[in-house]
Amino acid sequence: MRNDKKLLGQYFTNPTIAMFMAQLVLDSKTKSVLDPAVGPGVFLQCMEKIKTNQLEYTAYEIDDNMIDVFKKNNLYNVELCKHDYLTDIKQKKYDAIICNPPYNKFQEIINRKEYISNFKKYYKINMSGYSNLCVYFLIKSLHELKKTGKCAYIMPYEFLNTGYGTVIKKFLLNEKRLKTIYKVNNKIDLFDDATTTSCIMYFDSSNNREIEFISIDSIDELSNGKYQNRVLHKYEELNPEEKWNKYFCNYKTKYNNLILFRDVAKVSRGIATGNNSYFCLSLNEIIDKGISENAKVRCIAKSADIKKGVFTEKDYLELEKENKKVYLFNGCNAETRQDYEYIDYGESVSVNKSFLNSHRTPWFSLEKKEAAPIWITVFNRGNLKVVRNETNAKNLTTFHGVYFKDYDEELINAFFCYLLTPISQEILSKNKREYGKGLDKFEPNDLNDSSVFDVAKLDKSDLNKVLSIYEKIKKEGIGNVKLEELNNIFLRYIL
Ligand SMILES: C[S@@+](CC[C@H](N)C(=O)[O-])C[C@H]1O[C@@H](n2cnc3c(N)ncnc32)[C@H](O)[C@@H]1O
C-alpha cells in the first residue's frame, strides 16, 4: 500500500459541501451507497445524519493509515474494501454514489496502462493517457450507478477545459445523466489544503435534455439553493471538443462583434532558455565576460521588471543602467575568444546537460522568436497584465508574445488599449485556468481560443480617441488614465 498524502490525493472535503452532496444523492428510496475514495468518511457521516431508512454502505480506501482513521470515526456498518477501487471490477450497482476522488496528474499514476486497458475492455472507452486519476474514478462510478440512482462527484474544474476531458465529455453527453455542474469559486475552500478550482457534478436518473451550469460564489448559495449565476444549455448545444468554461455564462448572446483572438494575432509562449542564470546577463556581466555585440540579444526575463503599460526604448535603457538582466547570450553567433570561453564555461558547469539544453543542437542555441509587440503575463492575480513593447527586446516565458497578422502600428496600439479594458478582461477570463487561491494562468491557446473585439471595426473618430488615450498611457502610465473612458468606447460596439 502506498503512503504519501499528495500521491494518494488526500484532500478532505469541507463538511458543508459534503452535506450538500449527501442531500443531492440521498432520497427515501436509497438503499445502497458507494464512496469509492472514502478517506476519513465525511460523506457517510453526513448520510448517517440525514438518512430516513437503513443504508448499506460500501467504501474503498487504499491507504492503511486512512483505514485506521476511518474505523475510529465510523462505528456503523460499512463494507470497507481495502483495495484500489479502479482495479476492483464488479457487477454490483448502487442507488447512490458520492465521491471526492484523488486528483493525480497522469505522470503520477503508476498503474496508468492497466487502467487504460481495463477501461477499454470493460467500459469500451478509450481514455486519454493524459487523464487525471479522478476521471477514471468518475467513469467507473457512472458504470456502477443504477438506472434509478444518483451520483455526486467533486472534480477538478480543469478537466472540463483540457484535452483529456474531451472523451469524457463525449461520454457524458451520450449518457445524458449529467444534470448540474456547480463551479465553485476558487476563493471557497472545498478542501482542507488543495489549491485547485473544483466543480461538483451531479447525475440523476433522468434522460436529461439540458445541463445546468451554476457558478457558486459563496457557500451560502449552496445551503440556501438561491443561485445568482445559473445558465441552462441543451445537450445538443454542447460541444465536447470545446472548453466548457464558456457555458457558465451567457456571453455569446450578451456580446456582439467579437472574433477569435487567433484571427487577429497568434499568441505564443516566450523563449525558454533552459537555464536563465547562465543565458540571462546584465550589462556588467556582458562587459566583464567580454561577450561580443553579435552574441547578445535584448530580452526581458522578469515580469516585475516591467512597471509601465508601454515599454519604450528609454525604459529598456533604464533597466540596463540598473544592471537588470536584459541580455540573452546567443552562443550560435559566437565570434570572439571570449564568446567561446563563455560556452566552455557553460559546459564546465554542466549547463549543456540540463533537460532543455541537452535536447538542443548545439546546446547553447536559443529558440528563434521575434520581439513581440504585445506581451501578456502567463500567471495573473485578478487582471491580466498587458504590456505594449515598443522595443526590440524579446520576452522569456514569464510573458506570452502576441504576434499580429494584419494590424498596423495604430491598430496594435488600439488593440493594446482594448486589452486593458474591463470588458476585454471579462471576456478573456472565460478561458483562464484557475490555479486556486486567486491565481490564474493562461496557456497560449487559452488566449488564441478566446474572443476579442476586432479594433479594425472602430470608426475613424473612435480610433483617434483611443490612440490619444494610448499616448496618455505612454506618457503618464496606466494608473493615470480612466479605463472607463476606453471601456465605454469599446462597449458601444460590443454590447
Ligand atoms: C480526496 S481524498 C477524499 C477523502 C474523503 N472522501 C473526503 O472527501 O474527505 C481521496 C481518498 O482516496 C484514497 N485513494 C487514493 N487512491 C485510491 C484508490 N486507487 N482506491 C481507493 N482509494 C484511494 C486516498 O487515500 C484518500 O483518502
PDB file of C-alpha atoms in Angstrom, residues 281-478:
ATOM      1  CA  LEU A 281      23.025  38.530 -18.347  1.00  0.00           C
ATOM      2  CA  SER A 282      23.196  42.114 -17.147  1.00  0.00           C
ATOM      3  CA  LEU A 283      25.231  44.773 -18.941  1.00  0.00           C
ATOM      4  CA  ASN A 284      28.020  44.474 -16.347  1.00  0.00           C
ATOM      5  CA  GLU A 285      28.175  40.730 -16.875  1.00  0.00           C
ATOM      6  CA  ILE A 286      28.303  41.239 -20.649  1.00  0.00           C
ATOM      7  CA  ILE A 287      31.212  43.663 -20.203  1.00  0.00           C
ATOM      8  CA  ASP A 288      33.052  41.507 -17.623  1.00  0.00           C
ATOM      9  CA  LYS A 289      32.821  38.417 -19.771  1.00  0.00           C
ATOM     10  CA  GLY A 290      33.633  40.354 -22.921  1.00  0.00           C
ATOM     11  CA  ILE A 291      30.576  38.996 -24.794  1.00  0.00           C
ATOM     12  CA  SER A 292      30.577  40.376 -28.337  1.00  0.00           C
ATOM     13  CA  GLU A 293      27.876  42.585 -29.836  1.00  0.00           C
ATOM     14  CA  ASN A 294      26.725  39.763 -32.090  1.00  0.00           C
ATOM     15  CA  ALA A 295      26.340  37.192 -29.333  1.00  0.00           C
ATOM     16  CA  LYS A 296      23.956  39.221 -27.205  1.00  0.00           C
ATOM     17  CA  VAL A 297      20.214  39.621 -27.674  1.00  0.00           C
ATOM     18  CA  ARG A 298      17.988  42.056 -25.812  1.00  0.00           C
ATOM     19  CA  CYS A 299      15.445  40.417 -23.558  1.00  0.00           C
ATOM     20  CA  ILE A 300      13.074  40.817 -20.633  1.00  0.00           C
ATOM     21  CA  ALA A 301      13.362  37.970 -18.178  1.00  0.00           C
ATOM     22  CA  LYS A 302      11.048  39.038 -15.343  1.00  0.00           C
ATOM     23  CA  SER A 303       7.572  40.484 -15.474  1.00  0.00           C
ATOM     24  CA  ALA A 304       8.395  42.519 -12.338  1.00  0.00           C
ATOM     25  CA  ASP A 305      10.967  44.486 -14.383  1.00  0.00           C
ATOM     26  CA  ILE A 306       8.139  45.993 -16.404  1.00  0.00           C
ATOM     27  CA  LYS A 307       6.496  48.713 -14.385  1.00  0.00           C
ATOM     28  CA  LYS A 308       4.602  50.555 -17.118  1.00  0.00           C
ATOM     29  CA  GLY A 309       1.938  49.654 -19.681  1.00  0.00           C
ATOM     30  CA  VAL A 310       4.032  50.861 -22.613  1.00  0.00           C
ATOM     31  CA  PHE A 311       7.622  49.661 -22.565  1.00  0.00           C
ATOM     32  CA  THR A 312       9.826  52.054 -24.508  1.00  0.00           C
ATOM     33  CA  GLU A 313      13.473  52.283 -25.552  1.00  0.00           C
ATOM     34  CA  LYS A 314      14.042  54.681 -22.654  1.00  0.00           C
ATOM     35  CA  ASP A 315      12.608  52.117 -20.175  1.00  0.00           C
ATOM     36  CA  TYR A 316      14.864  49.425 -21.598  1.00  0.00           C
ATOM     37  CA  LEU A 317      17.956  51.628 -21.223  1.00  0.00           C
ATOM     38  CA  GLU A 318      16.976  52.380 -17.625  1.00  0.00           C
ATOM     39  CA  LEU A 319      16.780  48.665 -16.825  1.00  0.00           C
ATOM     40  CA  GLU A 320      20.145  48.209 -18.487  1.00  0.00           C
ATOM     41  CA  LYS A 321      21.573  51.014 -16.334  1.00  0.00           C
ATOM     42  CA  GLU A 322      20.095  49.425 -13.212  1.00  0.00           C
ATOM     43  CA  ASN A 323      22.067  46.346 -14.202  1.00  0.00           C
ATOM     44  CA  LYS A 324      18.987  44.148 -14.623  1.00  0.00           C
ATOM     45  CA  LYS A 325      19.352  41.016 -16.696  1.00  0.00           C
ATOM     46  CA  VAL A 326      18.293  42.416 -20.056  1.00  0.00           C
ATOM     47  CA  TYR A 327      20.501  40.361 -22.371  1.00  0.00           C
ATOM     48  CA  LEU A 328      20.499  36.797 -23.594  1.00  0.00           C
ATOM     49  CA  PHE A 329      23.671  35.057 -24.591  1.00  0.00           C
ATOM     50  CA  ASN A 330      23.310  33.687 -28.109  1.00  0.00           C
ATOM     51  CA  GLY A 331      26.169  31.207 -28.475  1.00  0.00           C
ATOM     52  CA  CYS A 332      25.247  30.473 -32.101  1.00  0.00           C
ATOM     53  CA  ASN A 333      26.570  33.923 -33.007  1.00  0.00           C
ATOM     54  CA  ALA A 334      29.788  33.488 -31.011  1.00  0.00           C
ATOM     55  CA  GLU A 335      32.751  35.027 -32.842  1.00  0.00           C
ATOM     56  CA  THR A 336      35.354  36.133 -30.316  1.00  0.00           C
ATOM     57  CA  ARG A 337      37.607  34.169 -27.994  1.00  0.00           C
ATOM     58  CA  GLN A 338      35.600  35.465 -25.008  1.00  0.00           C
ATOM     59  CA  ASP A 339      32.313  34.243 -26.521  1.00  0.00           C
ATOM     60  CA  TYR A 340      33.779  30.757 -26.907  1.00  0.00           C
ATOM     61  CA  GLU A 341      35.202  30.899 -23.403  1.00  0.00           C
ATOM     62  CA  TYR A 342      31.688  31.562 -22.105  1.00  0.00           C
ATOM     63  CA  ILE A 343      30.457  28.487 -23.986  1.00  0.00           C
ATOM     64  CA  ASP A 344      33.307  26.450 -22.441  1.00  0.00           C
ATOM     65  CA  TYR A 345      32.348  27.828 -19.048  1.00  0.00           C
ATOM     66  CA  GLY A 346      28.728  26.679 -19.642  1.00  0.00           C
ATOM     67  CA  GLU A 347      29.998  23.154 -20.303  1.00  0.00           C
ATOM     68  CA  SER A 348      32.269  23.226 -17.269  1.00  0.00           C
ATOM     69  CA  VAL A 349      29.237  23.886 -15.050  1.00  0.00           C
ATOM     70  CA  SER A 350      27.074  21.339 -16.984  1.00  0.00           C
ATOM     71  CA  VAL A 351      24.577  23.799 -18.460  1.00  0.00           C
ATOM     72  CA  ASN A 352      24.728  21.620 -21.594  1.00  0.00           C
ATOM     73  CA  LYS A 353      23.378  18.678 -19.559  1.00  0.00           C
ATOM     74  CA  SER A 354      20.206  20.324 -18.293  1.00  0.00           C
ATOM     75  CA  PHE A 355      16.983  18.933 -19.767  1.00  0.00           C
ATOM     76  CA  LEU A 356      16.164  21.561 -22.424  1.00  0.00           C
ATOM     77  CA  ASN A 357      19.743  22.306 -23.399  1.00  0.00           C
ATOM     78  CA  SER A 358      20.739  18.667 -23.788  1.00  0.00           C
ATOM     79  CA  HIS A 359      17.895  18.329 -26.315  1.00  0.00           C
ATOM     80  CA  ARG A 360      19.123  21.266 -28.427  1.00  0.00           C
ATOM     81  CA  THR A 361      21.762  21.261 -31.126  1.00  0.00           C
ATOM     82  CA  PRO A 362      24.020  22.964 -30.319  1.00  0.00           C
ATOM     83  CA  TRP A 363      23.068  23.004 -26.638  1.00  0.00           C
ATOM     84  CA  PHE A 364      23.523  26.790 -26.437  1.00  0.00           C
ATOM     85  CA  SER A 365      21.144  27.667 -29.290  1.00  0.00           C
ATOM     86  CA  LEU A 366      18.224  29.969 -28.490  1.00  0.00           C
ATOM     87  CA  GLU A 367      14.669  29.485 -29.664  1.00  0.00           C
ATOM     88  CA  LYS A 368      14.065  31.617 -32.728  1.00  0.00           C
ATOM     89  CA  LYS A 369      11.366  34.108 -31.811  1.00  0.00           C
ATOM     90  CA  GLU A 370      10.914  37.689 -32.874  1.00  0.00           C
ATOM     91  CA  ALA A 371      10.310  40.525 -30.436  1.00  0.00           C
ATOM     92  CA  ALA A 372       6.546  40.628 -29.869  1.00  0.00           C
ATOM     93  CA  PRO A 373       4.699  43.986 -29.926  1.00  0.00           C
ATOM     94  CA  ILE A 374       2.443  42.951 -27.031  1.00  0.00           C
ATOM     95  CA  TRP A 375       3.234  40.822 -24.005  1.00  0.00           C
ATOM     96  CA  ILE A 376       0.700  39.184 -21.701  1.00  0.00           C
ATOM     97  CA  THR A 377       1.694  37.648 -18.383  1.00  0.00           C
ATOM     98  CA  VAL A 378       1.248  33.889 -18.029  1.00  0.00           C
ATOM     99  CA  PHE A 379       0.201  33.913 -14.347  1.00  0.00           C
ATOM    100  CA  ASN A 380      -2.100  36.582 -13.018  1.00  0.00           C
ATOM    101  CA  ARG A 381      -3.943  37.557  -9.898  1.00  0.00           C
ATOM    102  CA  GLY A 382      -7.054  39.475 -10.866  1.00  0.00           C
ATOM    103  CA  ASN A 383      -6.486  41.337 -14.119  1.00  0.00           C
ATOM    104  CA  LEU A 384      -4.228  40.158 -16.898  1.00  0.00           C
ATOM    105  CA  LYS A 385      -1.049  42.237 -17.133  1.00  0.00           C
ATOM    106  CA  VAL A 386      -0.672  43.515 -20.689  1.00  0.00           C
ATOM    107  CA  VAL A 387       2.394  45.372 -21.978  1.00  0.00           C
ATOM    108  CA  ARG A 388       2.880  47.197 -25.268  1.00  0.00           C
ATOM    109  CA  ASN A 389       6.500  46.521 -26.221  1.00  0.00           C
ATOM    110  CA  GLU A 390       7.891  49.269 -28.411  1.00  0.00           C
ATOM    111  CA  THR A 391      11.448  47.917 -28.233  1.00  0.00           C
ATOM    112  CA  ASN A 392      13.188  45.030 -29.959  1.00  0.00           C
ATOM    113  CA  ALA A 393      13.580  43.133 -26.653  1.00  0.00           C
ATOM    114  CA  LYS A 394      12.398  39.530 -26.699  1.00  0.00           C
ATOM    115  CA  ASN A 395      10.345  38.029 -23.903  1.00  0.00           C
ATOM    116  CA  LEU A 396      11.147  34.943 -21.859  1.00  0.00           C
ATOM    117  CA  THR A 397       8.440  32.595 -20.575  1.00  0.00           C
ATOM    118  CA  THR A 398       7.122  34.970 -17.917  1.00  0.00           C
ATOM    119  CA  PHE A 399       5.172  36.580 -20.771  1.00  0.00           C
ATOM    120  CA  HIS A 400       3.380  35.241 -23.815  1.00  0.00           C
ATOM    121  CA  GLY A 401       4.116  37.179 -27.000  1.00  0.00           C
ATOM    122  CA  VAL A 402       1.303  38.438 -29.256  1.00  0.00           C
ATOM    123  CA  TYR A 403       2.241  38.470 -32.976  1.00  0.00           C
ATOM    124  CA  PHE A 404      -0.222  40.278 -35.211  1.00  0.00           C
ATOM    125  CA  LYS A 405      -1.391  39.175 -38.623  1.00  0.00           C
ATOM    126  CA  ASP A 406      -2.559  42.310 -40.455  1.00  0.00           C
ATOM    127  CA  TYR A 407      -2.723  45.123 -37.920  1.00  0.00           C
ATOM    128  CA  ASP A 408      -0.508  48.175 -38.451  1.00  0.00           C
ATOM    129  CA  GLU A 409       1.096  50.106 -35.553  1.00  0.00           C
ATOM    130  CA  GLU A 410      -2.053  52.172 -34.928  1.00  0.00           C
ATOM    131  CA  LEU A 411      -4.302  49.135 -34.719  1.00  0.00           C
ATOM    132  CA  ILE A 412      -1.801  47.344 -32.487  1.00  0.00           C
ATOM    133  CA  ASN A 413      -1.852  50.361 -30.140  1.00  0.00           C
ATOM    134  CA  ALA A 414      -5.664  50.380 -30.207  1.00  0.00           C
ATOM    135  CA  PHE A 415      -5.766  46.617 -29.561  1.00  0.00           C
ATOM    136  CA  PHE A 416      -3.426  47.059 -26.606  1.00  0.00           C
ATOM    137  CA  CYS A 417      -5.852  49.677 -25.225  1.00  0.00           C
ATOM    138  CA  TYR A 418      -8.730  47.265 -25.782  1.00  0.00           C
ATOM    139  CA  LEU A 419      -6.912  44.510 -23.839  1.00  0.00           C
ATOM    140  CA  LEU A 420      -6.662  46.815 -20.837  1.00  0.00           C
ATOM    141  CA  THR A 421     -10.406  47.405 -20.573  1.00  0.00           C
ATOM    142  CA  PRO A 422     -12.652  45.651 -18.049  1.00  0.00           C
ATOM    143  CA  ILE A 423     -14.852  44.328 -20.870  1.00  0.00           C
ATOM    144  CA  SER A 424     -11.896  42.677 -22.607  1.00  0.00           C
ATOM    145  CA  GLN A 425     -10.575  41.267 -19.326  1.00  0.00           C
ATOM    146  CA  GLU A 426     -14.020  39.871 -18.511  1.00  0.00           C
ATOM    147  CA  ILE A 427     -14.330  38.132 -21.881  1.00  0.00           C
ATOM    148  CA  LEU A 428     -10.780  36.747 -21.787  1.00  0.00           C
ATOM    149  CA  SER A 429     -11.271  35.485 -18.252  1.00  0.00           C
ATOM    150  CA  LYS A 430     -13.748  32.886 -19.567  1.00  0.00           C
ATOM    151  CA  ASN A 431     -10.757  30.981 -20.900  1.00  0.00           C
ATOM    152  CA  LYS A 432      -8.457  31.210 -17.920  1.00  0.00           C
ATOM    153  CA  ARG A 433      -7.233  28.255 -15.891  1.00  0.00           C
ATOM    154  CA  GLU A 434      -7.775  28.760 -12.215  1.00  0.00           C
ATOM    155  CA  TYR A 435      -4.966  27.581 -10.026  1.00  0.00           C
ATOM    156  CA  GLY A 436      -6.824  28.263  -6.803  1.00  0.00           C
ATOM    157  CA  LYS A 437      -6.355  30.961  -4.180  1.00  0.00           C
ATOM    158  CA  GLY A 438      -6.951  33.630  -6.835  1.00  0.00           C
ATOM    159  CA  LEU A 439      -4.066  32.613  -9.115  1.00  0.00           C
ATOM    160  CA  ASP A 440      -4.987  32.286 -12.801  1.00  0.00           C
ATOM    161  CA  LYS A 441      -2.987  31.013 -15.728  1.00  0.00           C
ATOM    162  CA  PHE A 442      -3.364  31.366 -19.483  1.00  0.00           C
ATOM    163  CA  GLU A 443      -1.668  28.952 -21.844  1.00  0.00           C
ATOM    164  CA  PRO A 444      -1.119  30.483 -25.309  1.00  0.00           C
ATOM    165  CA  ASN A 445      -4.058  28.551 -26.770  1.00  0.00           C
ATOM    166  CA  ASP A 446      -6.373  29.663 -23.962  1.00  0.00           C
ATOM    167  CA  LEU A 447      -5.841  33.152 -25.362  1.00  0.00           C
ATOM    168  CA  ASN A 448      -5.838  32.090 -29.033  1.00  0.00           C
ATOM    169  CA  ASP A 449      -9.212  30.416 -28.488  1.00  0.00           C
ATOM    170  CA  SER A 450     -10.790  33.312 -26.660  1.00  0.00           C
ATOM    171  CA  SER A 451     -12.878  36.104 -28.147  1.00  0.00           C
ATOM    172  CA  VAL A 452     -11.722  39.669 -28.717  1.00  0.00           C
ATOM    173  CA  PHE A 453     -13.062  42.775 -30.376  1.00  0.00           C
ATOM    174  CA  ASP A 454     -11.617  43.468 -33.816  1.00  0.00           C
ATOM    175  CA  VAL A 455     -10.347  47.037 -33.404  1.00  0.00           C
ATOM    176  CA  ALA A 456     -10.332  47.437 -37.203  1.00  0.00           C
ATOM    177  CA  LYS A 457     -14.088  47.937 -36.754  1.00  0.00           C
ATOM    178  CA  LEU A 458     -13.582  51.221 -34.854  1.00  0.00           C
ATOM    179  CA  ASP A 459     -14.668  54.228 -36.888  1.00  0.00           C
ATOM    180  CA  LYS A 460     -12.070  56.915 -37.567  1.00  0.00           C
ATOM    181  CA  SER A 461     -13.166  59.224 -34.771  1.00  0.00           C
ATOM    182  CA  ASP A 462     -13.229  56.450 -32.133  1.00  0.00           C
ATOM    183  CA  LEU A 463      -9.875  55.148 -33.329  1.00  0.00           C
ATOM    184  CA  ASN A 464      -8.409  58.626 -32.874  1.00  0.00           C
ATOM    185  CA  LYS A 465      -9.883  58.874 -29.375  1.00  0.00           C
ATOM    186  CA  VAL A 466      -8.365  55.512 -28.464  1.00  0.00           C
ATOM    187  CA  LEU A 467      -4.997  56.493 -29.912  1.00  0.00           C
ATOM    188  CA  SER A 468      -4.903  59.719 -27.952  1.00  0.00           C
ATOM    189  CA  ILE A 469      -5.580  57.705 -24.778  1.00  0.00           C
ATOM    190  CA  TYR A 470      -2.729  55.412 -25.834  1.00  0.00           C
ATOM    191  CA  GLU A 471      -0.380  58.407 -25.963  1.00  0.00           C
ATOM    192  CA  LYS A 472      -1.549  59.411 -22.489  1.00  0.00           C
ATOM    193  CA  ILE A 473      -0.893  55.880 -21.157  1.00  0.00           C
ATOM    194  CA  LYS A 474       2.558  56.000 -22.716  1.00  0.00           C
ATOM    195  CA  LYS A 475       3.368  59.360 -21.140  1.00  0.00           C
ATOM    196  CA  GLU A 476       1.664  59.078 -17.771  1.00  0.00           C
ATOM    197  CA  GLY A 477       1.183  55.343 -17.126  1.00  0.00           C
ATOM    198  CA  ILE A 478      -1.995  53.240 -16.932  1.00  0.00           C
TER     199      ILE A 478
END
